[in-house]
mmCIF file of C-alpha atoms in Angstrom:
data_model
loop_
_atom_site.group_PDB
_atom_site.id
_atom_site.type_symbol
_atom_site.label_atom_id
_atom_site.label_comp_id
_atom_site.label_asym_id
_atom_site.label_seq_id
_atom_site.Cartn_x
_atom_site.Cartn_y
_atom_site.Cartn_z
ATOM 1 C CA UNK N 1 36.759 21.302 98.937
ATOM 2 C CA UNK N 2 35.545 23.269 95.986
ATOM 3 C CA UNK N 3 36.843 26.995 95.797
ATOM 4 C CA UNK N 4 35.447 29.471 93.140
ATOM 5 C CA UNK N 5 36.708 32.747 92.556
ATOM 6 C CA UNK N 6 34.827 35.258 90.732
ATOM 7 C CA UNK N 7 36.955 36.746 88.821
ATOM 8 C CA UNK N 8 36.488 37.472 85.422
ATOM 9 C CA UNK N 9 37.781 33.753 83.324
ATOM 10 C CA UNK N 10 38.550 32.453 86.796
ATOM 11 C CA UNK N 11 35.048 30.331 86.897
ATOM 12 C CA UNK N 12 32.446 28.890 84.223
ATOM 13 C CA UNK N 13 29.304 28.646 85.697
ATOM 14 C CA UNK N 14 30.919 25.144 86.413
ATOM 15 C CA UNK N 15 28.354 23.110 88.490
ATOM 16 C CA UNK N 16 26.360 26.272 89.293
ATOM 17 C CA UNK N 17 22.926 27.023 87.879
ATOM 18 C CA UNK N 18 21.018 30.316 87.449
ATOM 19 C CA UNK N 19 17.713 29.958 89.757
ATOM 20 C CA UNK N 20 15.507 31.883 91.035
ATOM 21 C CA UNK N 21 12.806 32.370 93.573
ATOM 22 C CA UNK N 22 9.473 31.953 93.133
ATOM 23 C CA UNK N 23 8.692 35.116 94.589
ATOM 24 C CA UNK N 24 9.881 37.373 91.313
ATOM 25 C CA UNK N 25 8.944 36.778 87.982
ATOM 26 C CA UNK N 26 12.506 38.312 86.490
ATOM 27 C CA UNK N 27 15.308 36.330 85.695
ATOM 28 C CA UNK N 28 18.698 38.069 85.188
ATOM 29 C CA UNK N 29 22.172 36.880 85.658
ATOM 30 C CA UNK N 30 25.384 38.792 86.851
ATOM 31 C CA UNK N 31 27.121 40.728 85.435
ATOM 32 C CA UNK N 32 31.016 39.739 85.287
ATOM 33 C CA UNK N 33 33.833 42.654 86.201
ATOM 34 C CA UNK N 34 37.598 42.540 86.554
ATOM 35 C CA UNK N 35 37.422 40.412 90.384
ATOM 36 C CA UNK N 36 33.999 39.792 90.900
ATOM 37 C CA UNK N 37 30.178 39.377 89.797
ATOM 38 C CA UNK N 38 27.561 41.852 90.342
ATOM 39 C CA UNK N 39 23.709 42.212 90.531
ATOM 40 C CA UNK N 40 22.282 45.843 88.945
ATOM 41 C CA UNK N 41 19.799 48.059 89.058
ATOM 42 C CA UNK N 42 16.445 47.203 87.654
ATOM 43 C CA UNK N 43 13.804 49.828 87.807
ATOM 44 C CA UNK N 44 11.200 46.295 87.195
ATOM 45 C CA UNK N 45 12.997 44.028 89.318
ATOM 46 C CA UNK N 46 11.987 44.112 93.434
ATOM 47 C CA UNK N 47 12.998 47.059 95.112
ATOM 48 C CA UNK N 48 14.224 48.494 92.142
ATOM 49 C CA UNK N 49 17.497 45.898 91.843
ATOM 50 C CA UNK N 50 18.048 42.421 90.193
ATOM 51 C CA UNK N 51 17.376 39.536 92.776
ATOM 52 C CA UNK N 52 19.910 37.307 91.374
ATOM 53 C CA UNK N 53 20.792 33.573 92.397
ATOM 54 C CA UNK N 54 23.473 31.417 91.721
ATOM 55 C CA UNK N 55 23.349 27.328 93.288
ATOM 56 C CA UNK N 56 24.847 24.097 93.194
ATOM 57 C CA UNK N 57 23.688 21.778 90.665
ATOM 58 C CA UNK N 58 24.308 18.795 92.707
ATOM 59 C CA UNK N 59 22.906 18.683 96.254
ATOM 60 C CA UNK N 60 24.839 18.366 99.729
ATOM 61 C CA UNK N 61 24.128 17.263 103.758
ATOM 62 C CA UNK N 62 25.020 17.944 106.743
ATOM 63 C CA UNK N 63 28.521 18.757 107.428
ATOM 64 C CA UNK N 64 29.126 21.459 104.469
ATOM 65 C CA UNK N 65 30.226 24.787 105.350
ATOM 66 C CA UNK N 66 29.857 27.254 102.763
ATOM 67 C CA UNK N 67 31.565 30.376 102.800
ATOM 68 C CA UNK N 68 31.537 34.018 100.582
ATOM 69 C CA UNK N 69 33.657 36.953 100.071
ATOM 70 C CA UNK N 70 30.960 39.730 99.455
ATOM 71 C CA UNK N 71 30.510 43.285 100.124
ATOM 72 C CA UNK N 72 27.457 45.685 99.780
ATOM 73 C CA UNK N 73 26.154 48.943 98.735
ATOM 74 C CA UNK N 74 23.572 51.087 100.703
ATOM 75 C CA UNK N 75 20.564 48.427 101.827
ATOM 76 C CA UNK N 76 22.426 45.328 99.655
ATOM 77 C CA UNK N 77 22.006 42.156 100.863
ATOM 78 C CA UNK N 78 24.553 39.679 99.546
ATOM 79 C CA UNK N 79 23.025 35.912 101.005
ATOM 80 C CA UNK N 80 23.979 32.410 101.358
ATOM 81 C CA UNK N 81 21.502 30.458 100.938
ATOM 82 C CA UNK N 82 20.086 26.924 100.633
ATOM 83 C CA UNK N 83 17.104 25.564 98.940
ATOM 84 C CA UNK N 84 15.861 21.881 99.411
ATOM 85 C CA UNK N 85 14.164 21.565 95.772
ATOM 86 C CA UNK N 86 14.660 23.220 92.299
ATOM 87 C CA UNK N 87 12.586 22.619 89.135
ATOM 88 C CA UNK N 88 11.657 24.410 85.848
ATOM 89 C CA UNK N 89 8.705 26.664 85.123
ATOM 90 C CA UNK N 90 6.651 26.972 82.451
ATOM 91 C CA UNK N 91 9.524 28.987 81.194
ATOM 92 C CA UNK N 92 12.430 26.745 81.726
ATOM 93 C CA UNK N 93 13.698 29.062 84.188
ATOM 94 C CA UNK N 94 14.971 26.791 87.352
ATOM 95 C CA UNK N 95 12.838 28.116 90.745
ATOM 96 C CA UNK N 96 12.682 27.297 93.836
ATOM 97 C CA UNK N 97 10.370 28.106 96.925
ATOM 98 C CA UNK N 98 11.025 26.480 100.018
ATOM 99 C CA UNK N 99 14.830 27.677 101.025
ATOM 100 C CA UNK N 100 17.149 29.307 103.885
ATOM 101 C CA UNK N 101 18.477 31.898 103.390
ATOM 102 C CA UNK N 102 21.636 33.797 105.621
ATOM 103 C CA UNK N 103 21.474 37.387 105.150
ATOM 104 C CA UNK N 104 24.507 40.045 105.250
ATOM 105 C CA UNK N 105 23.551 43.757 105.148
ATOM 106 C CA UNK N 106 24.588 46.676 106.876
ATOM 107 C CA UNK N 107 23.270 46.046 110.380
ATOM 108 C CA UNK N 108 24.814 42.599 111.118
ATOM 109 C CA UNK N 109 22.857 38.801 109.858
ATOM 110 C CA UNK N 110 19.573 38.237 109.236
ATOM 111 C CA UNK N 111 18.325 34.409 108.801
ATOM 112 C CA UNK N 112 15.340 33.975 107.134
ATOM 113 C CA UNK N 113 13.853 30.886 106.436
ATOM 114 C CA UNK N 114 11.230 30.935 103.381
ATOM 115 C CA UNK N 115 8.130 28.137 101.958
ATOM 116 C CA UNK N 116 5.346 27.769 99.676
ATOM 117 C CA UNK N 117 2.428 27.982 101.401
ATOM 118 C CA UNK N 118 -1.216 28.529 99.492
ATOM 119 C CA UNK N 119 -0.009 29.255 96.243
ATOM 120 C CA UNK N 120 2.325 31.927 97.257
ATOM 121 C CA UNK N 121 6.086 31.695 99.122
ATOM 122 C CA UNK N 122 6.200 33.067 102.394
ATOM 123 C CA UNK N 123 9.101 34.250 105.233
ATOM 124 C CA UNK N 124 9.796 33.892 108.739
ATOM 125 C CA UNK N 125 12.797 35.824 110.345
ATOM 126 C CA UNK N 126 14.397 32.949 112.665
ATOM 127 C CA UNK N 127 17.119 35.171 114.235
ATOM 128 C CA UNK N 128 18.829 38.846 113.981
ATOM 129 C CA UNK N 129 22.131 39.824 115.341
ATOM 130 C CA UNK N 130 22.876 43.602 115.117
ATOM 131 C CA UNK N 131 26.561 44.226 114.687
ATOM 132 C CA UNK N 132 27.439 47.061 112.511
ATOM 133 C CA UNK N 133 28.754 46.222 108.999
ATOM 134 C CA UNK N 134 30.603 48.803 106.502
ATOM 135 C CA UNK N 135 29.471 49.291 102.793
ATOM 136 C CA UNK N 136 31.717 49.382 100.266
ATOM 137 C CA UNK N 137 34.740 46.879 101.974
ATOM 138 C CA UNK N 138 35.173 43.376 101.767
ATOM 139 C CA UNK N 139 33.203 40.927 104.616
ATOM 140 C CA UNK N 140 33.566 37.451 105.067
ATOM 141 C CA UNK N 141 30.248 35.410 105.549
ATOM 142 C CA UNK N 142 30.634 31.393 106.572
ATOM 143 C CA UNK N 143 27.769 28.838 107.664
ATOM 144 C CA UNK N 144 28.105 25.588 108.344
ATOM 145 C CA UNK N 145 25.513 23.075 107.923
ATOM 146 C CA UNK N 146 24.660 20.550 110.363
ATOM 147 C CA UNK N 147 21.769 18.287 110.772
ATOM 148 C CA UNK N 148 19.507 20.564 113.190
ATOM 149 C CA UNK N 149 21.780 23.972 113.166
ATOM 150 C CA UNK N 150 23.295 26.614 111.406
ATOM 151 C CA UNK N 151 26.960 27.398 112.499
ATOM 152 C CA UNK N 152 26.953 31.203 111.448
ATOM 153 C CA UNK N 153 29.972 33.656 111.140
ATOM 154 C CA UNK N 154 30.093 37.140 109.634
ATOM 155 C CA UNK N 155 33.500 38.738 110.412
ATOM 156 C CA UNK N 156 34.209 36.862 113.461
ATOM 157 C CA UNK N 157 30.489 37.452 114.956
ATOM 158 C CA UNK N 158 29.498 33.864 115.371
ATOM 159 C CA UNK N 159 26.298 32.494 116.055
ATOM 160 C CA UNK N 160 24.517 29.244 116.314
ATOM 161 C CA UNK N 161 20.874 28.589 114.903
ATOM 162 C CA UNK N 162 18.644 25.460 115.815
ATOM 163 C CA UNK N 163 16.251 24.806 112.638
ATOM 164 C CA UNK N 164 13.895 21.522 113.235
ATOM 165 C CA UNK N 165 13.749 22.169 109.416
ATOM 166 C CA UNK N 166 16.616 21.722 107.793
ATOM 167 C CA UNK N 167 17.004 19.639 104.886
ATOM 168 C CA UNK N 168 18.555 16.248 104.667
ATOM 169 C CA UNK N 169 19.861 17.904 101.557
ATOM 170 C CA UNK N 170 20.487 20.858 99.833
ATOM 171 C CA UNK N 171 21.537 22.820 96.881
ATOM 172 C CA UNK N 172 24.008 25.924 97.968
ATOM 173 C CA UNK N 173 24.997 28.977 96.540
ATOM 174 C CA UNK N 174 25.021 33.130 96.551
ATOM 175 C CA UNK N 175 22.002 35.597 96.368
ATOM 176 C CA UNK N 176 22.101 39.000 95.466
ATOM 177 C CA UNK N 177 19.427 41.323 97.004
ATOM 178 C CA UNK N 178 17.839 44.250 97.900
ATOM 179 C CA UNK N 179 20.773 46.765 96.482
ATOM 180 C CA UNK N 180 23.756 46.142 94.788
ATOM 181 C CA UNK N 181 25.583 43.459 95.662
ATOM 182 C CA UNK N 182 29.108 41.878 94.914
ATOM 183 C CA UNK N 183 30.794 38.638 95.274
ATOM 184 C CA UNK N 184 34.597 37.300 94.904
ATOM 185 C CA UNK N 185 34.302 33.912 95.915
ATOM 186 C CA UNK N 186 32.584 30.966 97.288
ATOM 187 C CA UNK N 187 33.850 28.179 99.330
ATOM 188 C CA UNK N 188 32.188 24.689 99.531
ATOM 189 C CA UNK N 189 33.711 22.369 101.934
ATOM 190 C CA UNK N 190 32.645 18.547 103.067
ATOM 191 C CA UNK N 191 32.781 17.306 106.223
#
């Protein structure tokens, strides 16, 4: 089990890499504070915030649950995700395009699973589950990998998601999104 906390000289970038999707050109990182890291506003980046991700160098399978402490502000959208593939651009920024990702925001989980697809990367929304969720406090996100599903827990709302796609293997890791977002720690745990 590999447990990262986020707190400021608590973690190294230690097999994690800054990637990003294919979908924005911008490529910032977080920023540290006392107990956490933290995406910002960006008048240029999408939706007027930084779209900031953070994944595994190494790759895992089926059997790995990965779990976040993260909280929100306004329409944030602190993610899990997983992406099959990364590689460098012209830029020698790491990217990625065909991915999962597990979505925490103010009215309950969103899974979303995203792909390349004629040049561009496009979505598909494989599930929603409204529960409300509070801005501004502390929520525990969890999903567990297995061959064909998604084991999926937000605060004790657990669901289950069949995916005929799923990866063999995957990078995992945190995404910041959509409003400012904030993470304490990540979990990585083998079956």
């Amino acid at each position: 089990m590999q447990h990262i906390s986020f707190a400021e000289n608590a973690w190294e970038n230690s097999g994690f890499v800054y990637a990003y999707t294919r979908r924005f050109p911008q490529t910032p990182v977080f920023t540290q504070a006392a107990d956490h890291v933290e995406n910002q506003a960006d008048p240029d980046g999408p939706g007027g915030y930084e779209n900031i991700s953070l994944l595994t160098e190494r790759k895992y399978c089926a059997g790995t649950t990965v779990s976040a402490t993260m909280e929100f502000e306004g329409l944030g959208a602190p993610i899990i995700m997983l992406s099959e593939t990364m590689e460098r651009d012209e830029n020698g920024a790491l990217r990625f395009d065909d991915y999962f990702e597990v979505v925490l925001y103010k009215n309950g989980i969103n899974v979303w699973r995203l792909e390349p697809k004629d040049g561009k990367v496009v979505w598909h929304k494989l599930v929603g589950v409204e529960f409300p969720l509070a801005e501004n406090e502390r929520h525990s996100l969890s999903v567990q990998i297995n061959e064909k599903t998604l084991v999926i827990d937000a605060d004790g709302h657990r669901i289950t998601l069949w995916s005929e796609e799923l990866p063999a293997e995957f990078h995992v890791g945190i995404d910041a999104c959509e409003g400012i977002n904030r993470f304490y720690d990540l979990t990585i745990a083998e079956k």
